[in-house]
CSV table of C-alpha atoms and ligand atoms in Angstrom, one decimal:
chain,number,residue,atom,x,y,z
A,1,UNK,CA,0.0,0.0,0.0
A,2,UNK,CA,1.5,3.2,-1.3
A,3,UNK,CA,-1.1,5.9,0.1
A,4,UNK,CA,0.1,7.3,3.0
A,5,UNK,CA,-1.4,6.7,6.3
A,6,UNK,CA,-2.2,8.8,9.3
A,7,UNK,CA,-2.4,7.4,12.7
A,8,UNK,CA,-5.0,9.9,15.4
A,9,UNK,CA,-5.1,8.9,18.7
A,10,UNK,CA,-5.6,9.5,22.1
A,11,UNK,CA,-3.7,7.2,24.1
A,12,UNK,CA,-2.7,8.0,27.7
A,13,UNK,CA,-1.1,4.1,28.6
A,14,UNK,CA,-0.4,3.7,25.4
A,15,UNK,CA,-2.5,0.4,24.6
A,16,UNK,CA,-4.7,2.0,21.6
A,17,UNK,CA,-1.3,3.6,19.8
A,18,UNK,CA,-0.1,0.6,20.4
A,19,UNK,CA,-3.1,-1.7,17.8
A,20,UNK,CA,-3.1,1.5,16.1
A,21,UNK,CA,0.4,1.1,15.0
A,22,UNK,CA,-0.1,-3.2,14.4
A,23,UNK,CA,-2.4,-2.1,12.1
A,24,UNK,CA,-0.6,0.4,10.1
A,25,UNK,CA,1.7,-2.3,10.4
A,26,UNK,CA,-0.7,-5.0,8.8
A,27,UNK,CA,-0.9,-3.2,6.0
A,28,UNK,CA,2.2,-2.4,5.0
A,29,UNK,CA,2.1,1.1,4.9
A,30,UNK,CA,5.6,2.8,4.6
A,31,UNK,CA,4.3,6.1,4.9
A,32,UNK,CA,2.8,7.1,8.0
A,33,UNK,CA,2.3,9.9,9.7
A,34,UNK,CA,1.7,10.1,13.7
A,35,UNK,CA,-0.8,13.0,15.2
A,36,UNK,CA,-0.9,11.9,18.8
A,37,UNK,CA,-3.9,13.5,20.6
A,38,UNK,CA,-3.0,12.5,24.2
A,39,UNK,CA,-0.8,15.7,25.3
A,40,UNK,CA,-2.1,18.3,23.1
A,41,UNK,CA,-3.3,21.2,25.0
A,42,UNK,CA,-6.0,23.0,22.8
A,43,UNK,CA,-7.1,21.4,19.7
A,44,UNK,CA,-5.2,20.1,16.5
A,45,UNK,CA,-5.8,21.9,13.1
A,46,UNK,CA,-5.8,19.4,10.7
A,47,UNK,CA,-7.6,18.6,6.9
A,48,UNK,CA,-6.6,15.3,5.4
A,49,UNK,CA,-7.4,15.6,1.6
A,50,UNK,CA,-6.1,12.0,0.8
A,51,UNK,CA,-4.5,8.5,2.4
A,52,UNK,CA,-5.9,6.8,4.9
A,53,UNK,CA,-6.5,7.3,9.0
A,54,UNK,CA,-6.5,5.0,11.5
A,55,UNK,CA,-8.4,6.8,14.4
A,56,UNK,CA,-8.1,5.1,18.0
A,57,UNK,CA,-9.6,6.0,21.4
A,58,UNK,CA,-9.7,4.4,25.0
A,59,UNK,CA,-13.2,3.2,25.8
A,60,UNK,CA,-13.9,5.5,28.8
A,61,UNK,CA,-17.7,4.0,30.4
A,62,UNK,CA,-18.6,3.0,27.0
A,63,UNK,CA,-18.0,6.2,25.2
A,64,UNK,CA,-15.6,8.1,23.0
A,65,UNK,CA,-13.4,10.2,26.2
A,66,UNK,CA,-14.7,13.9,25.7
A,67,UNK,CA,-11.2,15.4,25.8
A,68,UNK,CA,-10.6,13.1,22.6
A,69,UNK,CA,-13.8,14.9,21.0
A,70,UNK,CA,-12.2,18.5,22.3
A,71,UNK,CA,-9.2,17.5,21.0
A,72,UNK,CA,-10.7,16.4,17.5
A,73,UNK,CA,-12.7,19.7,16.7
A,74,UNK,CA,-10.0,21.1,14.1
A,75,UNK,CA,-9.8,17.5,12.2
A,76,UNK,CA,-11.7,17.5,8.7
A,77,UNK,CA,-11.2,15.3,5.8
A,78,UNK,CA,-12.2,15.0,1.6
A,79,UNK,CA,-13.6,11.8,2.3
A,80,UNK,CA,-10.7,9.7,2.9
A,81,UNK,CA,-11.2,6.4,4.1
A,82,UNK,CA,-10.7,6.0,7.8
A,83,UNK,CA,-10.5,2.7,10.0
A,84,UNK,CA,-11.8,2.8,13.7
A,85,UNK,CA,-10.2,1.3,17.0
A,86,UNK,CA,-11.5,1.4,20.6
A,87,UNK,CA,-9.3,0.0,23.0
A,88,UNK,CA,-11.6,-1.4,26.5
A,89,UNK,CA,-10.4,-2.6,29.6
A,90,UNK,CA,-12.3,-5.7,29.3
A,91,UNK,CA,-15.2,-4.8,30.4
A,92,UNK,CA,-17.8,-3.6,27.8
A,93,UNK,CA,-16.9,-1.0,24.4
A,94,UNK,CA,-21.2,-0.1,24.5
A,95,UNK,CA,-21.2,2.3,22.3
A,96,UNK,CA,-18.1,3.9,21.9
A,97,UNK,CA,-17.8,2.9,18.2
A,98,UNK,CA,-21.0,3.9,16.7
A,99,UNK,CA,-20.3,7.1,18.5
A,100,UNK,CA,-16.8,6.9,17.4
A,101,UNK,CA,-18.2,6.0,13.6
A,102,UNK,CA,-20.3,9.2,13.8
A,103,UNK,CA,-17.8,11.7,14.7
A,104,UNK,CA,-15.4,10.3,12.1
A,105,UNK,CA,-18.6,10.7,9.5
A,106,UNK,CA,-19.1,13.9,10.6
A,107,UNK,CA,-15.6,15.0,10.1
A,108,UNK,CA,-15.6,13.5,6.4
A,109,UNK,CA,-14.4,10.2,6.5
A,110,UNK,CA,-15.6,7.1,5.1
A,111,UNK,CA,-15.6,4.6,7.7
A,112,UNK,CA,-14.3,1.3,6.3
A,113,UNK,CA,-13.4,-0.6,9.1
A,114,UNK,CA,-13.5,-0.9,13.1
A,115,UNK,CA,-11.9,-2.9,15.5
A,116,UNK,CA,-12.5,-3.7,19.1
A,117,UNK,CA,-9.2,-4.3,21.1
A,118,UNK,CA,-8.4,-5.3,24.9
A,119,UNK,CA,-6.1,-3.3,26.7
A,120,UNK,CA,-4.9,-3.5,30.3
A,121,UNK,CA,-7.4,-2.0,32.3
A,122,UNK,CA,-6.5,2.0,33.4
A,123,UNK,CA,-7.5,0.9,37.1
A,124,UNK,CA,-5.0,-2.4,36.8
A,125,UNK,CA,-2.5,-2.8,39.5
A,126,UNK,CA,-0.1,-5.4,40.2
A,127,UNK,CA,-2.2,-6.7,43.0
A,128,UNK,CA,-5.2,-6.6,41.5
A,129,UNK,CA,-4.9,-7.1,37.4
A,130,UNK,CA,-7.5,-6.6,35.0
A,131,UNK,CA,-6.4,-7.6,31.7
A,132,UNK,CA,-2.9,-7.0,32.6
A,133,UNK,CA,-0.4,-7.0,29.9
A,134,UNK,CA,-2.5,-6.8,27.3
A,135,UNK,CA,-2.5,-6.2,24.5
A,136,UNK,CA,-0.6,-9.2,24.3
A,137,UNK,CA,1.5,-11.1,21.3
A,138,UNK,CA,-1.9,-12.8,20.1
A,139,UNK,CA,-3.9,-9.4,20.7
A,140,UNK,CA,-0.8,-7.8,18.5
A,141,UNK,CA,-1.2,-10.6,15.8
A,142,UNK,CA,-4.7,-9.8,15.5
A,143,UNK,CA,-4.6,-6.3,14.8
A,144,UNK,CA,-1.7,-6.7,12.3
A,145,UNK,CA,-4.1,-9.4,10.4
A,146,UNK,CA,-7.1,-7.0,10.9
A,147,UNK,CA,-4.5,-4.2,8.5
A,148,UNK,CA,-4.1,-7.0,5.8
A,149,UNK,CA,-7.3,-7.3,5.3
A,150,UNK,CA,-8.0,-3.9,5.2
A,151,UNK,CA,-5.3,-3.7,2.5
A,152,UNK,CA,-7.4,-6.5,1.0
A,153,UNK,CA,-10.5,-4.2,1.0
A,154,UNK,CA,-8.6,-0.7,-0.2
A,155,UNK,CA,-7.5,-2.8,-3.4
A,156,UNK,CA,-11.4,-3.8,-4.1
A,157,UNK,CA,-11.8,-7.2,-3.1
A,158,UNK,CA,-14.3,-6.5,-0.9
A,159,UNK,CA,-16.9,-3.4,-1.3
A,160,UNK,CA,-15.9,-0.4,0.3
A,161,UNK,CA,-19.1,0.6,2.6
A,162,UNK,CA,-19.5,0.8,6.3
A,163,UNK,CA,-19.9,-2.4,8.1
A,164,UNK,CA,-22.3,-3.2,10.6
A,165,UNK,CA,-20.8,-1.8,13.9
A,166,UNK,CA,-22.3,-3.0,17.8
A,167,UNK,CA,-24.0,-0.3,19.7
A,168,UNK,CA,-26.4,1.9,20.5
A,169,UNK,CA,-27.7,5.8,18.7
A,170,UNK,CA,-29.1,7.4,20.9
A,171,UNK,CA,-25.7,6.7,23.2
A,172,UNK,CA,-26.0,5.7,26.7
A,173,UNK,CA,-25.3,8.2,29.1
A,174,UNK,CA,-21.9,10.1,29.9
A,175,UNK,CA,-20.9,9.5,33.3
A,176,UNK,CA,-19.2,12.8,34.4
A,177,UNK,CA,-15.8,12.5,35.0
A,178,UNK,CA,-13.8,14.7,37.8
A,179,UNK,CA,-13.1,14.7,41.4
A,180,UNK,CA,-11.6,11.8,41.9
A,181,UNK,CA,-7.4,11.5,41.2
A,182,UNK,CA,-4.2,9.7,41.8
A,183,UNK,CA,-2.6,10.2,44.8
A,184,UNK,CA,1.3,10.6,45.7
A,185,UNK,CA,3.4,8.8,48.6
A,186,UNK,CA,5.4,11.3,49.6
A,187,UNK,CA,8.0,9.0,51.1
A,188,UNK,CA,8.3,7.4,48.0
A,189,UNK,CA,8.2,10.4,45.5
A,190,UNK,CA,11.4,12.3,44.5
A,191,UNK,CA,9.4,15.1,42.4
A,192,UNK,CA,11.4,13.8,38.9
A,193,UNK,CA,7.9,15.0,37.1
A,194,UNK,CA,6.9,12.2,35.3
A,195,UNK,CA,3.6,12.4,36.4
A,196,UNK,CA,3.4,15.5,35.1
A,197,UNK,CA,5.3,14.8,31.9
A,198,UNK,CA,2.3,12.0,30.8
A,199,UNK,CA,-0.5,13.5,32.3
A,200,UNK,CA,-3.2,14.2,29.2
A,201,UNK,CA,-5.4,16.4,30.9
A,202,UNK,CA,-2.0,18.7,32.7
A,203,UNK,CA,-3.6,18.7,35.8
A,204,UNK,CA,-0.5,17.6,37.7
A,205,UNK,CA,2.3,20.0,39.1
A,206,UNK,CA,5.4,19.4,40.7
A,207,UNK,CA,6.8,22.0,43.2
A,208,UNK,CA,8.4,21.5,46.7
A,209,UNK,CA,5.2,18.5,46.2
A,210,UNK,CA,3.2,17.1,43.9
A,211,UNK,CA,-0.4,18.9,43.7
A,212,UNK,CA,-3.0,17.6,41.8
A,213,UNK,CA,-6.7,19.0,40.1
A,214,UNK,CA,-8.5,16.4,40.9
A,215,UNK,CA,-11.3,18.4,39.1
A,216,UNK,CA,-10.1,18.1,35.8
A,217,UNK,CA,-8.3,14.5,36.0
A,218,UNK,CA,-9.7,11.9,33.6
A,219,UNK,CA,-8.5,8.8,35.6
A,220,UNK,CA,-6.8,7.3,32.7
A,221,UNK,CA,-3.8,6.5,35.4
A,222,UNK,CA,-0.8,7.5,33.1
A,223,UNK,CA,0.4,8.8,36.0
A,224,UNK,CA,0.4,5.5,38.2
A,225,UNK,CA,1.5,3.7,35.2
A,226,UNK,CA,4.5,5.8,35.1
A,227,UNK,CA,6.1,6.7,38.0
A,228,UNK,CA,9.5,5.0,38.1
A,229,UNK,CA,8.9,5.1,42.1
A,230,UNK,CA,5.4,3.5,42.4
A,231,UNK,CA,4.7,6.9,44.3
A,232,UNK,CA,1.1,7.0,42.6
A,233,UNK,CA,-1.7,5.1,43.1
A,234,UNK,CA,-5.8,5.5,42.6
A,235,UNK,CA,-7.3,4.1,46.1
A,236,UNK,CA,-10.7,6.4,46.1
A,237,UNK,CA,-13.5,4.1,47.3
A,238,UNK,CA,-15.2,4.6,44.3
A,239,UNK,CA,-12.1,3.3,42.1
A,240,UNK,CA,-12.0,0.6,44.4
A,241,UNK,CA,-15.4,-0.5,44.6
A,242,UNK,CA,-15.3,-0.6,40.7
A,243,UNK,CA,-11.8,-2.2,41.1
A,244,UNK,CA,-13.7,-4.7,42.8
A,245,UNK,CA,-16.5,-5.3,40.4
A,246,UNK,CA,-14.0,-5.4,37.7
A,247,UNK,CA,-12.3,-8.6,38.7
A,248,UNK,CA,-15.6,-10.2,39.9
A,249,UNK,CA,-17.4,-9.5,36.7
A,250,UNK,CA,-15.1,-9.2,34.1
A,251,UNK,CA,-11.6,-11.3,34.1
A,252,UNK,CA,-12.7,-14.1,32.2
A,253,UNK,CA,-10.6,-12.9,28.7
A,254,UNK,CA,-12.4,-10.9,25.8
A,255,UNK,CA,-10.8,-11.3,22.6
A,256,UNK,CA,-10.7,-8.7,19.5
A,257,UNK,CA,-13.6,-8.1,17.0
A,258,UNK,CA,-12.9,-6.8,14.2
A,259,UNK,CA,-16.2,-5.5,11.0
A,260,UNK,CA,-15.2,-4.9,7.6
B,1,FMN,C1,-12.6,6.9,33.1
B,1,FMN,C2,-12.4,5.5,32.5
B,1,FMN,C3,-13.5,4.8,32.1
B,1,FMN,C4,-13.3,3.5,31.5
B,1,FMN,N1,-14.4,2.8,31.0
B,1,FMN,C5,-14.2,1.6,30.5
B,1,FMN,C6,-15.3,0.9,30.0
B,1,FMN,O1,-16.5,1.3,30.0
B,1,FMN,N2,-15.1,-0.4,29.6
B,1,FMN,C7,-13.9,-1.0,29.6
B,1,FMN,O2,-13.8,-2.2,29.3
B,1,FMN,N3,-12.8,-0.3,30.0
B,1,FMN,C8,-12.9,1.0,30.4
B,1,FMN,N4,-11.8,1.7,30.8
B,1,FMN,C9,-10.5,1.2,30.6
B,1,FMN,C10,-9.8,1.7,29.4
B,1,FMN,O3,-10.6,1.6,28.2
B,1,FMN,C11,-8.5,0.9,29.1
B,1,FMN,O4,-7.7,0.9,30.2
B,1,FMN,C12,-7.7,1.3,27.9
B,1,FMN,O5,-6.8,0.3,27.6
B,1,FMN,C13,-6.8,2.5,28.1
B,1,FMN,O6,-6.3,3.0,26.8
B,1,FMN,P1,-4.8,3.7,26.7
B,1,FMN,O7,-3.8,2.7,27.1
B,1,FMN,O8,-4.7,3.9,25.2
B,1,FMN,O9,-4.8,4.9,27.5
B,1,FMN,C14,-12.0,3.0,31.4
B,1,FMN,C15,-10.9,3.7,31.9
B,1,FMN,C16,-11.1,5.0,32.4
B,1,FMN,C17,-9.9,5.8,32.9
C-alpha cells in the first residue's frame, strides 16, 4: 500500500497507539504519519485531503473520552477512508464505536473498518490485574491481520461501505468525569515529574510536592503507570469498589472483534 497513512489517537497508557500502530503495520504502509492526541493542549488543526486514517480511542464507560472529542474539533477530511479502534479494559466497548463512527462521519471520512481491542485496564494494578499486559503477542497478531485485510478491502476485493458496527444511537449516558485523582506517597516520591510529563489532561504540578486538580483528572492513570517510584496510586473508594466489580465481573478474557 502506497497511500500514505495517518495514525490519530488519544492514548494516555499507550494500549490503543499501540493496535493502532499493528495495524498500520498489517498493512504495509511505509508512509505514515503520527498526530498523537494524548498531550495536546487545545485542539489540533488538521484537513486530510487523501490516504488513509486509523483513528483510536480508549473506551472510557462505554464512550468516546470527551477530551478526545475536544481535542478532535479542528480534524476534517475530503472523504478519505478512515479505519476505527477502541481499546476497553475488558469490560464492555457499549457504544463507543457507533459514537466513534459518527464523529469520524461527521468530520468527512468514510468509515471502512473498526476494530474492538483489549487493553490493560486503566484501574490495573499489580495486586489486582484486570487484563494485565494486554495487548498481548496474540492481541498484537490480531490487529496486524485486521490491517491485511484492510489492505485487502482498499485494493477492491471487498466493497468499500460501512460495516455493521455494535451499539447503541441514541448513546448511553456520559458518566461525568472529575473529582476523583491519583494520589502521591510522599516518602516514595522524589518530584522527577513524570507524572506531570504524561498526564493528558496537565492537571498535575510538581513543586516542593506534587499537587494535583483532581477536578479536571480523567482517571486514565498514566500517572500510576509511570512513576519510576510506584509513588502514585488511585485508592478512592469509588475506584476501588469498581476495582472490585472489575475482577468479579469481568476477568474471564475478551478477545478482538474486528467489521469490515
Ligand atoms: C474513566 C475511565 C473509564 C473507563 N471505562 C471503561 C469501560 O467502559 N469499559 C472498559 O472495558 N474499559 C474501560 N476503561 C479502561 C480503558 O478503556 C483501558 O484501560 C484502555 O486500555 C486505556 O487505553 P490507553 O492505554 O490507550 O490509554 C476505562 C478507563 C477509564 C480511565
Amino acid at each position: 500500500m502506497a497511500a500514505k497513512t495517518h495514525l490519530i489517537y488519544f492514548s494516555p497508557t499507550k494500549t490503543t497507539r499501540k493496535i493502532v500502530e499493528q495495524i498500520a503495520a498489517g498493512l504495509n504502509s511505509h508512509d505514515v504519519e503520527h498526530y498523537d492526541l494524548t498531550r495536546m493542549d487545545g485542539m489540533v488543526d488538521l484537513r486530510l485531503e487523501d490516504g488513509l486514517a486509523i483513528i483510536g480511542i480508549p473506551v472510557y464507560a462505554g464512550r468516546v473520552p470527551e477530551v478526545f472529542l475536544k481535542r478532535i474539533e479542528g480534524v476534517s477530511a475530503a472523504g478519505i477512508p478512515a479505519v476505527l479502534v477502541a481499546l476497553y479494559g475488558n469490560r464492555e466497548y457499549e457504544d463507543a464505536l457507533v459514537e466513534l463512527r459518527d464523529v469520524a462521519h461527521s468530520k468527512g471520512f468514510a468509515v471502512i473498518a473498526a476494530g474492538a481491542f483489549i487493553g490493560e485496564h486503566s484501574y490495573s494494578t499489580a495486586e489486582q490485574p484486570i487484563a494485565a499486559n494486554r495487548p498481548d503477542e496474540a492481541d498484537l497478531q490480531k490487529a496486524k491481520e485486521f490491517g491485511a485485510r484492510i489492505g485487502e478491502k482498499l485494493q477492491g476485493a471487498v466493497a468499500m461501505a460501512t460495516p455493521q458496527i455494535p451499539g447503541n444511537v441514541p448513546y448511553r449516558e456520559r458518566l461525568p468525569l472529575g473529582g476523583v485523582a491519583p494520589e502521591t506517597d510522599r516518602e516514595r516520591c522524589t518530584l522527577c515529574g513524570t507524572c506531570a510529563t504524561v498526564c493528558p489532561t496537565f492537571v498535575i504540578r510538581v513543586q516542593k510536592e506534587v499537587v494535583t486538580d483532581a477536578q479536571n483528572c480523567v482517571m486514565c492513570c498514566a500517572c500510576v503507570k509511570y512513576c519510576p517510584e510506584n509513588a502514585r496510586a488511585l485508592r478512592h473508594p469509588i475506584v476501588n469498589a469498581r476495582r472490585e466489580m472489575l475482577i468479579n465481573n469481568c476477568s474471564q478474557r475478551k478477545e478482538p472483534a474486528c467489521f469490515l
